[in-house]
GROMACS .gro file of N, CA, C and O in nm:
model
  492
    1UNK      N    1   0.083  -0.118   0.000
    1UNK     CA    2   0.000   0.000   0.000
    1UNK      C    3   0.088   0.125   0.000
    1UNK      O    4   0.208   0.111   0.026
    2UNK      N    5   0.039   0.243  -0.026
    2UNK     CA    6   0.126   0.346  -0.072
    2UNK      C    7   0.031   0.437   0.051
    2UNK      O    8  -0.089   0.436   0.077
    3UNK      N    9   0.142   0.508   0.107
    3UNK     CA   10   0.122   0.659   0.202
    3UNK      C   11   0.140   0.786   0.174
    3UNK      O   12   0.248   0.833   0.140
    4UNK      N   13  -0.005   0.872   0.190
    4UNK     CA   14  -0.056   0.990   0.112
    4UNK      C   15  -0.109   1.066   0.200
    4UNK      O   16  -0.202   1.043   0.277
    5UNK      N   17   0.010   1.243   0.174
    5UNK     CA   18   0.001   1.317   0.269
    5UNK      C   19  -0.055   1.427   0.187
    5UNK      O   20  -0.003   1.466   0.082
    6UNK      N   21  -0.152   1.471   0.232
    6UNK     CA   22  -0.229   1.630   0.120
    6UNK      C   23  -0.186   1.734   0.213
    6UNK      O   24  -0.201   1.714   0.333
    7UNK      N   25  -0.148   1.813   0.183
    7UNK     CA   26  -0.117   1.969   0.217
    7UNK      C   27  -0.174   2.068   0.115
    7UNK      O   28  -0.243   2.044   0.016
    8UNK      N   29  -0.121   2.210   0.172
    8UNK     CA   30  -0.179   2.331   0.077
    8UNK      C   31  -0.335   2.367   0.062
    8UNK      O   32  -0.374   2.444  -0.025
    9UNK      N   33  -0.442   2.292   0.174
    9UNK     CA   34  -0.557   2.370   0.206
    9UNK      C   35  -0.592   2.484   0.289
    9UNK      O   36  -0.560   2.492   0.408
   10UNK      N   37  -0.652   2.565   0.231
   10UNK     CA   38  -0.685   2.668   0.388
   10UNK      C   39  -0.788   2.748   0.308
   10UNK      O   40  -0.849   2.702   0.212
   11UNK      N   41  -0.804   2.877   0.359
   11UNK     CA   42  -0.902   2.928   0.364
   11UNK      C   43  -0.903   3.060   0.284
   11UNK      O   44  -0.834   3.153   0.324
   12UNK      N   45  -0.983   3.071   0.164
   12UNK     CA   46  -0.909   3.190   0.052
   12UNK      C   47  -1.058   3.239   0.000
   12UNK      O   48  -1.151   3.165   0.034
   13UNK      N   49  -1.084   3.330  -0.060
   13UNK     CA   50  -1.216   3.409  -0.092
   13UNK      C   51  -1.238   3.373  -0.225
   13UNK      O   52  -1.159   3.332  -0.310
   14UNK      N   53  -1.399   3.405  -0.233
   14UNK     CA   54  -1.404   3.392  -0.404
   14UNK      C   55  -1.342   3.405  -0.486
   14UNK      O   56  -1.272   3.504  -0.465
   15UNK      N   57  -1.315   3.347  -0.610
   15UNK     CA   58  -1.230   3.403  -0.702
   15UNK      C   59  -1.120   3.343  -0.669
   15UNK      O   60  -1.107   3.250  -0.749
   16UNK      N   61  -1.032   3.343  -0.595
   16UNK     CA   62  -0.883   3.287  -0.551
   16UNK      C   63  -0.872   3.162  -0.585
   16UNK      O   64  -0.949   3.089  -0.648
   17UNK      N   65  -0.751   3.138  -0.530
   17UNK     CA   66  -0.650   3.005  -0.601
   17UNK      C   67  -0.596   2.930  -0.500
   17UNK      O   68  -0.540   3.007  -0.422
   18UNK      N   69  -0.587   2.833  -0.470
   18UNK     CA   70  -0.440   2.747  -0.397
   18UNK      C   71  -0.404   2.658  -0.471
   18UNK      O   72  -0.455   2.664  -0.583
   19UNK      N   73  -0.342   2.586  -0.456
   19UNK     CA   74  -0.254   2.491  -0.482
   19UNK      C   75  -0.197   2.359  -0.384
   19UNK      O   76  -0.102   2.356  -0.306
   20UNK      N   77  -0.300   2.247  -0.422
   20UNK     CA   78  -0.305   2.109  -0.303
   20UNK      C   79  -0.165   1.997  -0.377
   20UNK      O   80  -0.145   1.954  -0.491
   21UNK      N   81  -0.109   1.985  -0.277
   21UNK     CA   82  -0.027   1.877  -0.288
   21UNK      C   83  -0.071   1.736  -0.234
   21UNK      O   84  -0.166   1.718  -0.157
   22UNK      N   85   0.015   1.634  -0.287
   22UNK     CA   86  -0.011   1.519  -0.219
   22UNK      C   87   0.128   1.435  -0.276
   22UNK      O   88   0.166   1.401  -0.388
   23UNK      N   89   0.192   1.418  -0.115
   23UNK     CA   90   0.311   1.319  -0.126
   23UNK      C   91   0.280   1.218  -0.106
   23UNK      O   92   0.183   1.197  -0.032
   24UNK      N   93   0.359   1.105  -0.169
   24UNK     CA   94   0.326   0.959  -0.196
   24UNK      C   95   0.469   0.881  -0.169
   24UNK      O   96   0.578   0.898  -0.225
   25UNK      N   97   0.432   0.789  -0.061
   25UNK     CA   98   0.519   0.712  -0.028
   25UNK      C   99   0.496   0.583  -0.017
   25UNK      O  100   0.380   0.543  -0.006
   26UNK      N  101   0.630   0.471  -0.018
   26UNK     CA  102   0.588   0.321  -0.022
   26UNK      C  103   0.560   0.273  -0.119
   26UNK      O  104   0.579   0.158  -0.079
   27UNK      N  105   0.526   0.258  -0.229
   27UNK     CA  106   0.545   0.161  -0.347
   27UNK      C  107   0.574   0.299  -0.496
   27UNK      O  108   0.574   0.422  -0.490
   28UNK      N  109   0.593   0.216  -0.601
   28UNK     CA  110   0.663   0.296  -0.701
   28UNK      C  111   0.534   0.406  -0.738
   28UNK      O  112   0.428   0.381  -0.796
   29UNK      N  113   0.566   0.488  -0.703
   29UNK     CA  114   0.471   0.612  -0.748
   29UNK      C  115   0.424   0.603  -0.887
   29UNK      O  116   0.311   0.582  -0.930
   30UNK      N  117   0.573   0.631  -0.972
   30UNK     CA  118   0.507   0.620  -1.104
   30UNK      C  119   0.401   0.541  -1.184
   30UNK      O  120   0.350   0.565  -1.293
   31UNK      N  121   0.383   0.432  -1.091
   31UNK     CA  122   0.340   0.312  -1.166
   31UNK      C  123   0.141   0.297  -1.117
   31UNK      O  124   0.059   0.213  -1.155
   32UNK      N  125   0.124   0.422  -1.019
   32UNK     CA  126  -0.022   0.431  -1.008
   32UNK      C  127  -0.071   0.561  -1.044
   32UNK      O  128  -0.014   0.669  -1.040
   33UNK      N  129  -0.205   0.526  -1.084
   33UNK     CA  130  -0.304   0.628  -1.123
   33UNK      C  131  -0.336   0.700  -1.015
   33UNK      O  132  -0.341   0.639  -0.908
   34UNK      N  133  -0.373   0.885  -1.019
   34UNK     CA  134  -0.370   0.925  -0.866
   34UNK      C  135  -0.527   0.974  -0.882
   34UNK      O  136  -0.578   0.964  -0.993
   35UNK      N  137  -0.599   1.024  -0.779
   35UNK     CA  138  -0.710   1.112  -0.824
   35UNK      C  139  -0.743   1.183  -0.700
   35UNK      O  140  -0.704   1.138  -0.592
   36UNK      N  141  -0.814   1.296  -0.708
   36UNK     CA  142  -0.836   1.413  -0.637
   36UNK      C  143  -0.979   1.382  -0.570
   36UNK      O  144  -1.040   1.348  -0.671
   37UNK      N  145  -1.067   1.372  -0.471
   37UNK     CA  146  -1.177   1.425  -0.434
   37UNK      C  147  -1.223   1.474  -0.335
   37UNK      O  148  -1.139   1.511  -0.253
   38UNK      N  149  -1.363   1.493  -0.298
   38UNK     CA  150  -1.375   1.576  -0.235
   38UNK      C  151  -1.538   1.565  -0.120
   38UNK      O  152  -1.657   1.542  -0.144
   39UNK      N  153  -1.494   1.583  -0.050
   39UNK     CA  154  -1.659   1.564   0.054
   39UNK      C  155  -1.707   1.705   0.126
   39UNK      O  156  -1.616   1.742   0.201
   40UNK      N  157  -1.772   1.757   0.128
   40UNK     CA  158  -1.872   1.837   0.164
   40UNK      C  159  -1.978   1.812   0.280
   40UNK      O  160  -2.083   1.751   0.258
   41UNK      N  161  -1.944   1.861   0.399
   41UNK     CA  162  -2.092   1.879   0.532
   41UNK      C  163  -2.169   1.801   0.423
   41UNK      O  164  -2.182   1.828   0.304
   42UNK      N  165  -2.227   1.675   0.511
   42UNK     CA  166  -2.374   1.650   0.463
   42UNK      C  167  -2.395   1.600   0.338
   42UNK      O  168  -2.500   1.577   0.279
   43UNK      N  169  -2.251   1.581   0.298
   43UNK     CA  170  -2.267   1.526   0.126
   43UNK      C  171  -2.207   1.399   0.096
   43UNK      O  172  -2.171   1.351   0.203
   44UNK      N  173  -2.177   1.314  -0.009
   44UNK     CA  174  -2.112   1.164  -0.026
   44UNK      C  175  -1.964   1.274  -0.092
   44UNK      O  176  -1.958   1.391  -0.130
   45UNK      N  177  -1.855   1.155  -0.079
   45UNK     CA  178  -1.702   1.188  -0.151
   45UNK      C  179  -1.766   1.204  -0.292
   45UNK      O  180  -1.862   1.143  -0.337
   46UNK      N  181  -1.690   1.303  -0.351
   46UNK     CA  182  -1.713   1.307  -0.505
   46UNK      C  183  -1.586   1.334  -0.597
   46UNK      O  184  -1.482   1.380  -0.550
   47UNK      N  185  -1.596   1.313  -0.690
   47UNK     CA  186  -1.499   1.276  -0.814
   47UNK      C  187  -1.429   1.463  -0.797
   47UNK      O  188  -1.490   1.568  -0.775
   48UNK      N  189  -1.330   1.445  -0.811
   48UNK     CA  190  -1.296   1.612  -0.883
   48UNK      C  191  -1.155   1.570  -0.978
   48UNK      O  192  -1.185   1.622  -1.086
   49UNK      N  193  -1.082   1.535  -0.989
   49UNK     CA  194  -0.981   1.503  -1.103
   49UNK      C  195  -0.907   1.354  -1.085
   49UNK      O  196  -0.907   1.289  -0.980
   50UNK      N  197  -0.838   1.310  -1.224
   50UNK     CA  198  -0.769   1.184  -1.207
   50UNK      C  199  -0.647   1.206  -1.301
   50UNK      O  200  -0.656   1.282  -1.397
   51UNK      N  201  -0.528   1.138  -1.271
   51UNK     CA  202  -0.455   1.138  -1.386
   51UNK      C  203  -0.416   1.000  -1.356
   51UNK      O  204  -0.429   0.926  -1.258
   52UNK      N  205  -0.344   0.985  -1.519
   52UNK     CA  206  -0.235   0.849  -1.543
   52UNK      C  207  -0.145   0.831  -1.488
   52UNK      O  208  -0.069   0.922  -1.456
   53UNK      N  209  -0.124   0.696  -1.457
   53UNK     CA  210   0.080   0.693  -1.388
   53UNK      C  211   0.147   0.828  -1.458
   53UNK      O  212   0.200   0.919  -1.395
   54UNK      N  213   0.127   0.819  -1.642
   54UNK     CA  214   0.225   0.849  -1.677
   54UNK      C  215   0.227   1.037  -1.684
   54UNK      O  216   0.319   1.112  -1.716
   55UNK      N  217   0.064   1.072  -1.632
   55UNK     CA  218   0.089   1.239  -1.641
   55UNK      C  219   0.003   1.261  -1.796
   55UNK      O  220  -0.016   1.377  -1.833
   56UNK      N  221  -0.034   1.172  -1.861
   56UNK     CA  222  -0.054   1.168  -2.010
   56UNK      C  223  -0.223   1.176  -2.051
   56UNK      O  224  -0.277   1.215  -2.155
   57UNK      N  225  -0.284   1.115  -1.911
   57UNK     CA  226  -0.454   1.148  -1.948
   57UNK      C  227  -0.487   1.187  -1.818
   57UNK      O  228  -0.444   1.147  -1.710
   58UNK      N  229  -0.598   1.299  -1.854
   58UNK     CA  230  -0.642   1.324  -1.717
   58UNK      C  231  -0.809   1.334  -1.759
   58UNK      O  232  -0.858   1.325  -1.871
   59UNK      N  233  -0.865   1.353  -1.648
   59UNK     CA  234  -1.013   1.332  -1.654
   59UNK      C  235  -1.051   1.422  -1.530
   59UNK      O  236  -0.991   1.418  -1.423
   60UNK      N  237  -1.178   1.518  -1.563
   60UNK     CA  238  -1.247   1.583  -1.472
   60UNK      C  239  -1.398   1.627  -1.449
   60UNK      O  240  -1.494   1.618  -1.525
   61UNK      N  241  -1.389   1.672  -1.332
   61UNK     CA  242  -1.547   1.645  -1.302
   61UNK      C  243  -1.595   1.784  -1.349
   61UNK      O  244  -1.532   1.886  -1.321
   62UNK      N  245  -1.743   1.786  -1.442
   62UNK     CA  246  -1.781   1.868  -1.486
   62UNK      C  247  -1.808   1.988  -1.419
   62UNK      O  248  -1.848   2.090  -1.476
   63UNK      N  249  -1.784   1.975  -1.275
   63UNK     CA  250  -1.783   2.140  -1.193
   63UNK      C  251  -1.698   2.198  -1.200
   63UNK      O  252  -1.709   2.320  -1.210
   64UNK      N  253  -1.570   2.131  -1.197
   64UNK     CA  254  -1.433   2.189  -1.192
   64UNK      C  255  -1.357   2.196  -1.290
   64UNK      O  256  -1.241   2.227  -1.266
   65UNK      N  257  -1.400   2.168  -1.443
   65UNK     CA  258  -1.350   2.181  -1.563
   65UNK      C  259  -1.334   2.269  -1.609
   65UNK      O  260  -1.439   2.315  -1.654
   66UNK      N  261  -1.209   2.356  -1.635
   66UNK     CA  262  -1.165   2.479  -1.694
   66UNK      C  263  -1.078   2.545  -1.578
   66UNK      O  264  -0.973   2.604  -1.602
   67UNK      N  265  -1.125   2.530  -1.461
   67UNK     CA  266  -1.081   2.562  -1.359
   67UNK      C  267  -0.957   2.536  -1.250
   67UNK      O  268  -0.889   2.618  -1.188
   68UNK      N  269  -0.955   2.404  -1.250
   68UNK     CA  270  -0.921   2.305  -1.171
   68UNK      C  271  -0.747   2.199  -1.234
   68UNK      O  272  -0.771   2.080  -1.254
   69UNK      N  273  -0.686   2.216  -1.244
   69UNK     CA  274  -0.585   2.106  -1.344
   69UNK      C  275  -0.500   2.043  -1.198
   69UNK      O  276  -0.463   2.097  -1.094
   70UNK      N  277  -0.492   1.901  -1.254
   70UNK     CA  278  -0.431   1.815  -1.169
   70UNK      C  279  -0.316   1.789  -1.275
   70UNK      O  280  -0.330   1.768  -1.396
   71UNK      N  281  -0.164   1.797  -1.178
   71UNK     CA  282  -0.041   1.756  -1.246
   71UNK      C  283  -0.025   1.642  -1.171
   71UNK      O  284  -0.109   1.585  -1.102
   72UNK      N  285   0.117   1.608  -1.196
   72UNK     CA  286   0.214   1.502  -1.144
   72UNK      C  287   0.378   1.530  -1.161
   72UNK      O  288   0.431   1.566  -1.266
   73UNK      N  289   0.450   1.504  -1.023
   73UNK     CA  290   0.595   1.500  -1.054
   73UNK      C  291   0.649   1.344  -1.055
   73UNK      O  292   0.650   1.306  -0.938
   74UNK      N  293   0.684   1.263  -1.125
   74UNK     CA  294   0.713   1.169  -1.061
   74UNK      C  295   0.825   1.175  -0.986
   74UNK      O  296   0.845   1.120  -0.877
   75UNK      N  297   0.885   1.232  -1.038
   75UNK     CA  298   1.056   1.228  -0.943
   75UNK      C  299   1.022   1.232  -0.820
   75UNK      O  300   1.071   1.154  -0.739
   76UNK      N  301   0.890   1.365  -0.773
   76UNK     CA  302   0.914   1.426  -0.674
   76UNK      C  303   0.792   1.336  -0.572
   76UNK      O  304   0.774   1.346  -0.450
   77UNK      N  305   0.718   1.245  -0.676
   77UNK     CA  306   0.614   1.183  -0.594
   77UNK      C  307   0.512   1.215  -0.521
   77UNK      O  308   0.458   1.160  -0.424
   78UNK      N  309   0.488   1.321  -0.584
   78UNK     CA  310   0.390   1.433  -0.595
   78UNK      C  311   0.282   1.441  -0.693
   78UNK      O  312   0.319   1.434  -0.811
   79UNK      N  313   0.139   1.458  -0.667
   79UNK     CA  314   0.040   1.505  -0.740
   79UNK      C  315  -0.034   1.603  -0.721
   79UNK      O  316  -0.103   1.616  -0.620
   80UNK      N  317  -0.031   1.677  -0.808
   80UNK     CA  318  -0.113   1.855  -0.778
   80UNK      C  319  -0.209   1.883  -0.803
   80UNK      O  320  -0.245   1.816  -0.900
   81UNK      N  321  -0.318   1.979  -0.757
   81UNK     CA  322  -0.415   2.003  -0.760
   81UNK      C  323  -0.438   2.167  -0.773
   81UNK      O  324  -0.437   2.244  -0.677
   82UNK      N  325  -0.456   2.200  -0.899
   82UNK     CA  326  -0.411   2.351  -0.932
   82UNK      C  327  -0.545   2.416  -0.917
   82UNK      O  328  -0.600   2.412  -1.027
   83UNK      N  329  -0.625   2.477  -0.821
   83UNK     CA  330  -0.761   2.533  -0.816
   83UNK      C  331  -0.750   2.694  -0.806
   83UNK      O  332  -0.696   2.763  -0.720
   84UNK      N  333  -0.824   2.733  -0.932
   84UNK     CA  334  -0.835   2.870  -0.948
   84UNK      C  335  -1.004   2.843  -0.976
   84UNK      O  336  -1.082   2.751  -1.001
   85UNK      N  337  -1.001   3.028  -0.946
   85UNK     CA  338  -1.176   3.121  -0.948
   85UNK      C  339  -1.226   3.052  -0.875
   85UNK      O  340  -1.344   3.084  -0.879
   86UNK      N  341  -1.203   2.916  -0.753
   86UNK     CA  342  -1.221   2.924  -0.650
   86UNK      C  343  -1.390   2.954  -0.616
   86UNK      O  344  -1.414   3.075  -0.616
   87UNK      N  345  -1.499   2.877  -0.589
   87UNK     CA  346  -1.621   2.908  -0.526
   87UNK      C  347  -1.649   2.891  -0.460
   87UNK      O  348  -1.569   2.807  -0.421
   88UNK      N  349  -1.773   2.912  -0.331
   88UNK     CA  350  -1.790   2.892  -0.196
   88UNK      C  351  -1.814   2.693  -0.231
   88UNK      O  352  -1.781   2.606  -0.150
   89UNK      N  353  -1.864   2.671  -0.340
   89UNK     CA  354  -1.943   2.548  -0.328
   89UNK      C  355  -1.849   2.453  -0.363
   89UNK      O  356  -1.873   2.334  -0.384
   90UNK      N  357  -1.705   2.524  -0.370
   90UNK     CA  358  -1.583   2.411  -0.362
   90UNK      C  359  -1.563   2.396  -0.234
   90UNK      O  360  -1.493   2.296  -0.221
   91UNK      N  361  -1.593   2.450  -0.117
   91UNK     CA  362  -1.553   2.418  -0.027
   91UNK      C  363  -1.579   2.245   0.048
   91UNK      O  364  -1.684   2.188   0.019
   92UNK      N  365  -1.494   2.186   0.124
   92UNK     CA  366  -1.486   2.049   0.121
   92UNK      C  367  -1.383   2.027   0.179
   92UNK      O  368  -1.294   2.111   0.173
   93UNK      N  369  -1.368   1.928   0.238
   93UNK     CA  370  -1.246   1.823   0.249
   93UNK      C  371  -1.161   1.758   0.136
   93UNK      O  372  -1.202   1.649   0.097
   94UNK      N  373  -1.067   1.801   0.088
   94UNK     CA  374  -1.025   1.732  -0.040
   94UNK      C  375  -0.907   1.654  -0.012
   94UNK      O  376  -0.804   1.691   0.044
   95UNK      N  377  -0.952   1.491  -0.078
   95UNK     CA  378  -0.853   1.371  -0.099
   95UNK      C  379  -0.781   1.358  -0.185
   95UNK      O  380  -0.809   1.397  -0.298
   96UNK      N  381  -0.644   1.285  -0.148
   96UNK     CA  382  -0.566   1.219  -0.256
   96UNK      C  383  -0.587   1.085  -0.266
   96UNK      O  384  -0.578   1.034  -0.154
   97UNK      N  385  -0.618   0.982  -0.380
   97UNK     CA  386  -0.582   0.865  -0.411
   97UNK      C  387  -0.539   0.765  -0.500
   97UNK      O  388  -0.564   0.778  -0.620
   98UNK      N  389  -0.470   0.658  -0.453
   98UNK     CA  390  -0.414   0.610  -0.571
   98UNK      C  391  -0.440   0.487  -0.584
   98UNK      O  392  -0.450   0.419  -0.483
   99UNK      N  393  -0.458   0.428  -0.719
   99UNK     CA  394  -0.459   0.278  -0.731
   99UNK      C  395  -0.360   0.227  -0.823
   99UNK      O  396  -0.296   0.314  -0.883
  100UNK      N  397  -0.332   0.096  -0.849
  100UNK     CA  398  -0.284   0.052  -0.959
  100UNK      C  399  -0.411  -0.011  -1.064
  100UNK      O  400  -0.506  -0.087  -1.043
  101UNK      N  401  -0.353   0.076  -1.212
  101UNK     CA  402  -0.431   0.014  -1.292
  101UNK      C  403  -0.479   0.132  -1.397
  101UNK      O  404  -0.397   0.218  -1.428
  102UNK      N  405  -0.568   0.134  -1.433
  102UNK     CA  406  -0.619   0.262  -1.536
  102UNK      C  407  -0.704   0.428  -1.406
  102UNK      O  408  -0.753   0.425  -1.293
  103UNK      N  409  -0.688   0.502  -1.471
  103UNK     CA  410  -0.723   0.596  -1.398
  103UNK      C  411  -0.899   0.640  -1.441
  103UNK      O  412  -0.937   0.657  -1.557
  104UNK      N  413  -1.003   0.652  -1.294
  104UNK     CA  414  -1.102   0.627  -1.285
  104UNK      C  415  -1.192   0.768  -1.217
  104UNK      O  416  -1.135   0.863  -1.162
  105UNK      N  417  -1.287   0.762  -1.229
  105UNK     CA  418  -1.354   0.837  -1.188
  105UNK      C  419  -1.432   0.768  -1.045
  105UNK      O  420  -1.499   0.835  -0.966
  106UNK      N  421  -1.415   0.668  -1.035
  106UNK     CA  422  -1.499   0.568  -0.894
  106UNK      C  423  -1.402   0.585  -0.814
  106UNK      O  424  -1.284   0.603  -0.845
  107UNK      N  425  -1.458   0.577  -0.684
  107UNK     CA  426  -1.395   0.648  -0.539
  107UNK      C  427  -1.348   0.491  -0.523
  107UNK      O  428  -1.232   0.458  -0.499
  108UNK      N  429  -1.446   0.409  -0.539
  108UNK     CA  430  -1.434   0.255  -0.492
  108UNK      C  431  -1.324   0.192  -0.539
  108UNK      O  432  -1.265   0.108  -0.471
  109UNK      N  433  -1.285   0.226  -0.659
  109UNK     CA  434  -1.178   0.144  -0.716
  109UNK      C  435  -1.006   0.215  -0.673
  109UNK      O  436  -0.909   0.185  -0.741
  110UNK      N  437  -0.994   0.310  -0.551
  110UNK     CA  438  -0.905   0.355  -0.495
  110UNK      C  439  -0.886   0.290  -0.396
  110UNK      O  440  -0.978   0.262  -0.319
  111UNK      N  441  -0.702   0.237  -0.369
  111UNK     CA  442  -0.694   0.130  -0.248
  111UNK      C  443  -0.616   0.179  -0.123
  111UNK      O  444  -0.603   0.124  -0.014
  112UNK      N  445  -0.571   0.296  -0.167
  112UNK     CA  446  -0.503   0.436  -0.078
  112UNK      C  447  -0.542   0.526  -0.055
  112UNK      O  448  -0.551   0.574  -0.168
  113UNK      N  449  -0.595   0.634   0.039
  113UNK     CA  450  -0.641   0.742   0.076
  113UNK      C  451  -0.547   0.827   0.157
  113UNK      O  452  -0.506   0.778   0.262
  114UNK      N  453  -0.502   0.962   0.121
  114UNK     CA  454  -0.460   1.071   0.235
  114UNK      C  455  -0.595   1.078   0.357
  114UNK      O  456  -0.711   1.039   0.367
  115UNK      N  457  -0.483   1.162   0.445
  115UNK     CA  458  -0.614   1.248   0.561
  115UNK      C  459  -0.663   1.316   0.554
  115UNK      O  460  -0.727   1.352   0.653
  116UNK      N  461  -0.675   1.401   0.411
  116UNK     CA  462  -0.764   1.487   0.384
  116UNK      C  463  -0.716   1.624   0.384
  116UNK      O  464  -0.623   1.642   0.462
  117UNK      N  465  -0.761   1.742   0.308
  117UNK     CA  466  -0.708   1.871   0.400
  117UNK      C  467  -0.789   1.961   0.358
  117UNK      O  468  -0.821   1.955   0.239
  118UNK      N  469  -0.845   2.068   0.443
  118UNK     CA  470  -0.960   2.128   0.453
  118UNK      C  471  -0.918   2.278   0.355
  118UNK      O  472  -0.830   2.363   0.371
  119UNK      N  473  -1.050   2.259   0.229
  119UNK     CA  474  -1.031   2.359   0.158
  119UNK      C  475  -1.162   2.486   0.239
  119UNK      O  476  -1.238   2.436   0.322
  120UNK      N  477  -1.170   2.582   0.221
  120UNK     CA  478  -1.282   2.699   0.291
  120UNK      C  479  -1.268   2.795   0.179
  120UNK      O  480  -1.167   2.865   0.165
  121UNK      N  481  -1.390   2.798   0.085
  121UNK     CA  482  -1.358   2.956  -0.007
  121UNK      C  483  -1.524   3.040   0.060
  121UNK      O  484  -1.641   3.021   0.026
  122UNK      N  485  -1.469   3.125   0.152
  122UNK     CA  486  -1.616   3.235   0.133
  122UNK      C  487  -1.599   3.332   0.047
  122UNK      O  488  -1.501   3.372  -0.016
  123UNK      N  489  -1.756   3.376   0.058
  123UNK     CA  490  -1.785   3.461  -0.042
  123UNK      C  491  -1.819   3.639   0.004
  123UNK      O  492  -1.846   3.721  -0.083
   0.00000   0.00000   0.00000
């Protein structure tokens, strides 16, 4: 199993930007698919981005499209989560996870989870 630390949440106003990390440790990074999501007070986890081992396909959830780009370092074993224009209704708990295999939009088919780290955009 692979160990996943998210950083770079906090608390930023409409419109604004951060930038979520997630370090990955314990098995070969390169070789799993990572993906981004996200839970909300009162709501189920939901999809917000995925990429390939290789950095080469990514896939996103139709709220956060245009907005939102997920990278990858492999060297650095790192996957990013680039969120600009920022809305109150992004606010959430946002995950890192990874599996081996093709990269997915299902929460279920992830066999690693970070602890989460708390995004806040008011308005």
């Amino acid at each position: 199993q692979v160990q996943l630390v998210e950083s770079g949440g906090g608390l930023v106003q409409a419109g604004g930007s951060l930038r979520l990390s997630c370090a990955a440790s314990g098995r070969t990074f390169s070789s799993l698919s990572m993906g981004w999501f996200r839970q909300a007070p009162g709501k189920e986890r939901e999809f917000v981005a995925a990429i390939s081992w290789s950095g080469g396909s990514t896939k996103y959830a139709d709220s956060v499209k245009g907005r939102f780009t997920i990278s990858r370092d492999n060297a650095k074993n790192t996957v990013y989560l680039e969120m600009n224009s920022l809305k109150p209704e992004d606010t959430a708990v946002y995950y890192c996870a990874a599996r081996s295999g093709p990269l997915t939009t299902n929460n279920a088919r992830y066999d690693s989870w970070g602890q989460g780290t708390q995004v806040t955009v008011s308005s």
